[in-house]
Coordinates of C-alpha atoms in Angstrom, one line a residue:
M558 CA 0.0 -0.1 0.1
S559 CA 1.1 3.4 -0.8
P560 CA 1.6 5.8 2.3
R561 CA -1.4 7.5 3.6
Y562 CA -1.7 10.9 4.9
A563 CA -4.1 13.2 6.8
I564 CA -4.5 16.8 7.7
Y565 CA -5.1 17.0 11.3
L566 CA -5.1 19.5 14.3
A567 CA -2.3 18.5 16.6
P568 CA -2.0 20.9 19.8
P569 CA 1.5 22.0 20.4
G570 CA 4.2 19.3 21.4
D571 CA 4.8 21.2 24.5
S572 CA 1.2 21.7 25.5
A573 CA -0.8 20.1 28.3
L574 CA -3.4 18.9 26.1
W575 CA -0.8 17.3 23.8
S576 CA 0.6 15.5 26.8
F577 CA -2.7 14.4 28.1
G578 CA -4.2 13.0 24.9
S579 CA -1.0 11.3 23.9
G580 CA -0.6 9.8 27.5
V581 CA -4.1 8.5 27.3
L582 CA -3.4 6.9 24.1
G583 CA 0.1 5.6 25.1
Y584 CA 1.8 6.8 22.0
D585 CA 3.2 10.3 20.9
A586 CA 3.0 11.0 17.3
L587 CA 5.6 13.6 17.3
T588 CA 8.5 11.7 18.8
G589 CA 7.3 8.2 17.9
A590 CA 7.8 7.2 21.5
E591 CA 5.6 4.7 23.5
L592 CA 4.1 6.0 26.7
A593 CA 3.1 4.5 29.8
P594 CA -0.6 4.2 30.2
P595 CA -2.1 6.9 32.6
A596 CA -3.2 6.0 36.2
L597 CA -7.2 5.6 35.7
A598 CA -9.3 4.7 38.4
G599 CA -10.7 1.2 37.8
F600 CA -8.5 0.3 34.9
D601 CA -5.2 -1.6 34.9
D602 CA -2.3 -0.8 32.5
E603 CA -2.9 -3.8 30.2
T604 CA -6.8 -3.2 30.1
W605 CA -6.4 0.4 29.2
H606 CA -4.0 -0.5 26.6
G607 CA -6.5 -2.8 25.0
L608 CA -9.3 -0.3 25.1
T609 CA -7.0 2.5 23.1
Q610 CA -5.6 0.4 20.1
D611 CA -7.6 2.1 17.4
P612 CA -7.0 5.6 18.2
R613 CA -3.3 4.9 19.2
R614 CA -2.7 4.0 15.5
Y615 CA -3.7 7.5 14.3
G616 CA -2.2 9.4 17.0
F617 CA -3.7 12.2 19.2
H618 CA -5.4 14.6 16.9
G619 CA -8.6 16.4 15.6
T620 CA -9.5 15.5 12.1
L621 CA -9.7 18.3 9.5
K622 CA -9.1 16.0 6.4
A623 CA -9.2 12.2 7.0
P624 CA -6.6 10.1 5.7
F625 CA -6.2 9.7 2.1
R626 CA -3.5 8.4 -0.7
L627 CA -2.0 10.9 -2.7
A628 CA -3.0 11.5 -6.1
E629 CA -1.0 9.4 -8.5
D630 CA 0.9 12.5 -10.2
L631 CA 1.9 14.3 -6.7
D632 CA 4.4 13.6 -4.2
E633 CA 5.2 14.9 -0.7
A634 CA 6.9 18.2 -1.9
D635 CA 3.4 18.9 -3.9
L636 CA 1.6 18.0 -0.4
F637 CA 3.7 20.2 1.7
A638 CA 3.3 23.2 -0.8
A639 CA -0.6 22.8 -1.1
V640 CA -1.0 22.5 2.7
A641 CA 1.3 25.7 3.3
A642 CA -0.3 27.6 0.8
F643 CA -3.8 26.6 2.2
A644 CA -2.6 27.6 5.8
T645 CA -1.5 31.0 5.0
G646 CA -5.1 31.8 4.5
Y647 CA -6.1 31.3 7.9
R648 CA -5.3 32.8 11.0
P649 CA -4.3 31.4 14.6
F650 CA -7.1 30.9 16.8
E651 CA -7.6 29.9 20.4
L652 CA -9.1 26.3 20.9
P653 CA -11.2 26.7 24.1
P654 CA -11.5 24.4 26.8
L655 CA -12.4 20.9 25.8
E656 CA -14.8 18.3 27.6
V657 CA -14.6 14.5 28.2
Q658 CA -17.9 13.2 26.4
A659 CA -19.2 10.0 25.1
L660 CA -19.8 10.1 21.5
G661 CA -21.7 7.1 20.7
A662 CA -19.8 4.2 21.9
F663 CA -16.4 5.7 22.0
V664 CA -14.9 8.8 24.4
A665 CA -13.3 12.0 23.1
L666 CA -12.5 15.4 23.9
V667 CA -15.2 18.0 22.3
P668 CA -15.5 21.7 22.5
T669 CA -18.3 23.1 24.9
T670 CA -19.1 25.8 22.7
P671 CA -18.9 26.3 18.6
V672 CA -15.5 27.3 17.5
P673 CA -16.5 29.2 14.0
A674 CA -12.5 29.4 13.0
L675 CA -12.1 25.7 13.4
L676 CA -15.5 24.8 11.7
D677 CA -14.4 27.2 8.8
L678 CA -10.9 25.8 8.7
A679 CA -12.0 22.1 8.7
A680 CA -14.8 22.7 5.9
C681 CA -12.3 24.4 3.7
A682 CA -9.5 22.0 4.1
V683 CA -12.2 19.3 2.9
V684 CA -12.8 21.0 -0.3
E685 CA -10.0 23.0 -1.2
L686 CA -7.5 20.3 -0.5
D687 CA -9.5 17.6 -2.1
G688 CA -7.2 17.6 -5.2
L689 CA -4.3 16.0 -3.2
R690 CA -6.5 12.8 -2.9
A691 CA -6.4 9.5 -5.0
P692 CA -9.9 8.3 -5.5
L693 CA -11.1 5.6 -3.1
T694 CA -10.6 2.0 -3.8
A695 CA -13.4 -0.4 -3.7
Q696 CA -12.1 -1.9 -0.6
E697 CA -12.0 1.7 0.9
V698 CA -15.5 2.3 0.3
A699 CA -16.7 -0.8 1.9
R700 CA -14.7 0.0 5.1
R701 CA -16.9 2.9 5.5
R702 CA -20.0 0.6 5.3
P703 CA -21.9 2.7 2.8
E704 CA -25.1 0.8 3.5
R705 CA -25.3 2.5 7.1
L706 CA -24.7 6.0 5.6
S707 CA -27.3 8.6 5.0
A708 CA -27.9 9.9 1.6
R709 CA -25.8 13.1 2.4
Q710 CA -23.1 11.1 4.0
L711 CA -23.0 8.8 1.0
E712 CA -22.5 11.8 -1.3
H713 CA -19.9 13.0 1.0
L714 CA -17.9 9.9 0.9
Q715 CA -18.3 9.8 -3.0
R716 CA -17.3 13.3 -3.4
Y717 CA -14.6 13.8 -0.5
G718 CA -13.7 10.6 0.6
Y719 CA -14.9 10.6 3.9
P720 CA -18.8 10.7 5.1
Y721 CA -18.4 12.9 8.1
V722 CA -17.7 16.3 6.8
L723 CA -19.2 19.7 6.2
E724 CA -23.1 19.5 7.7
D725 CA -22.1 15.9 9.1
F726 CA -18.5 17.2 10.9
R727 CA -18.3 17.3 14.6
F728 CA -14.8 18.2 16.0
H729 CA -13.5 15.7 18.5
M730 CA -10.2 14.2 19.6
T731 CA -10.7 10.4 20.1
L732 CA -9.3 9.0 23.4
T733 CA -10.9 5.2 23.4
D734 CA -12.1 2.3 20.9
A735 CA -15.8 2.0 20.9
L736 CA -16.8 0.5 24.1
D737 CA -19.5 -1.2 25.7
E738 CA -22.0 1.0 27.6
P739 CA -20.7 0.2 31.1
T740 CA -17.1 0.4 30.1
C741 CA -17.9 3.6 28.3
A742 CA -19.5 5.2 31.2
H743 CA -16.7 4.1 33.4
A744 CA -14.1 5.4 30.9
V745 CA -15.8 9.0 31.0
N746 CA -15.6 9.1 34.6
A747 CA -12.1 8.4 35.0
L748 CA -10.9 10.3 31.9
C749 CA -12.9 13.3 33.5
E750 CA -11.0 13.1 36.7
A751 CA -7.4 12.7 35.1
Y752 CA -8.2 15.4 32.7
A753 CA -9.1 18.0 35.6
A754 CA -5.9 17.1 37.1
S755 CA -3.6 17.5 34.2
G756 CA -4.0 21.1 33.1
A757 CA -5.1 20.2 29.7
H758 CA -8.5 21.8 30.1
L759 CA -6.9 25.4 29.5
P760 CA -7.2 27.0 26.3
V761 CA -4.6 26.2 23.7
L762 CA -3.5 28.5 20.8
I763 CA -3.5 26.7 17.4
E764 CA -0.9 28.4 15.2
D765 CA -0.4 25.6 12.4
I766 CA -2.0 22.5 10.9
A767 CA -0.2 19.2 10.9
I768 CA 0.3 16.6 8.2
Y769 CA 0.4 13.1 9.4
R770 CA 1.8 10.2 7.5
Q771 CA 1.4 6.4 7.7
S772 CA 3.9 4.7 5.8
E773 CA 2.5 1.2 5.7
A774 CA -0.7 -0.5 6.3
G775 CA -0.8 -1.3 9.8
E776 CA 1.9 1.0 10.9
R777 CA 1.0 4.2 13.2
F778 CA 0.5 7.6 11.9
R779 CA 3.4 10.1 12.9
I780 CA 3.6 13.9 12.5
L781 CA 5.6 14.9 9.3
H782 CA 5.0 18.5 8.8
R783 CA 3.5 21.4 10.7
A784 CA 2.2 24.2 8.5
P785 CA 1.8 27.6 10.0
L786 CA -1.4 29.5 9.9
G787 CA -1.1 33.0 8.3
G788 CA 2.8 32.2 7.8
V789 CA 3.3 33.4 11.4
A790 CA 6.3 30.8 11.9
P791 CA 8.6 28.7 10.0
A792 CA 7.3 25.4 8.8
Q793 CA 8.3 22.5 10.7
D794 CA 9.4 19.1 9.4
F795 CA 9.9 16.0 11.7
P796 CA 11.9 12.7 11.3
A797 CA 9.9 9.9 9.6

């Protein structure tokens, strides 16, 4: 499989929010380091590690444009240039305090109030950066379970490669796999307690957007590049 890329919102690597989210997942997508599971009431290390397998593969993030393969005639230099040009059109903004919530069967951090700058950034990334994306394969379409999607979500999948965009977008930063109802409720309580103690509930200034890369199928995503919003700082590249 060719590499996959994603355009994500990633808090600054020295922020309490990044430390908290990466710690919960047991993986730092900036450094590639394995992290010890957090001390969560009612969960031992092995159990918690098993409840975070899926989000660990993607690294801590909030989705702007979901994972995609590059269009056949493009390379990483084209990707970097396109994302850099896109990012200069948007100003840095403050991400307000997030809240631990259950979203269906999984637990995530979500804003407690609308963040217009974030919603605009995400919607425009989906549309304006879609030329970077290779068409979905039949297998990729099937993994999205199109039979379970609404007509609008199916249209989004066909047009933009992902169903939960534009009107169906809800910003979130995933913390767990899908859980059964009692485990989900327990996880929310334990994570709320840890989150309140971490300092990660404070507002965070978002000054760039991040390109993550998955080099091969089954590997974890890593932060490859950060493109500054409004050109406020030099772009940052990171080791593969």
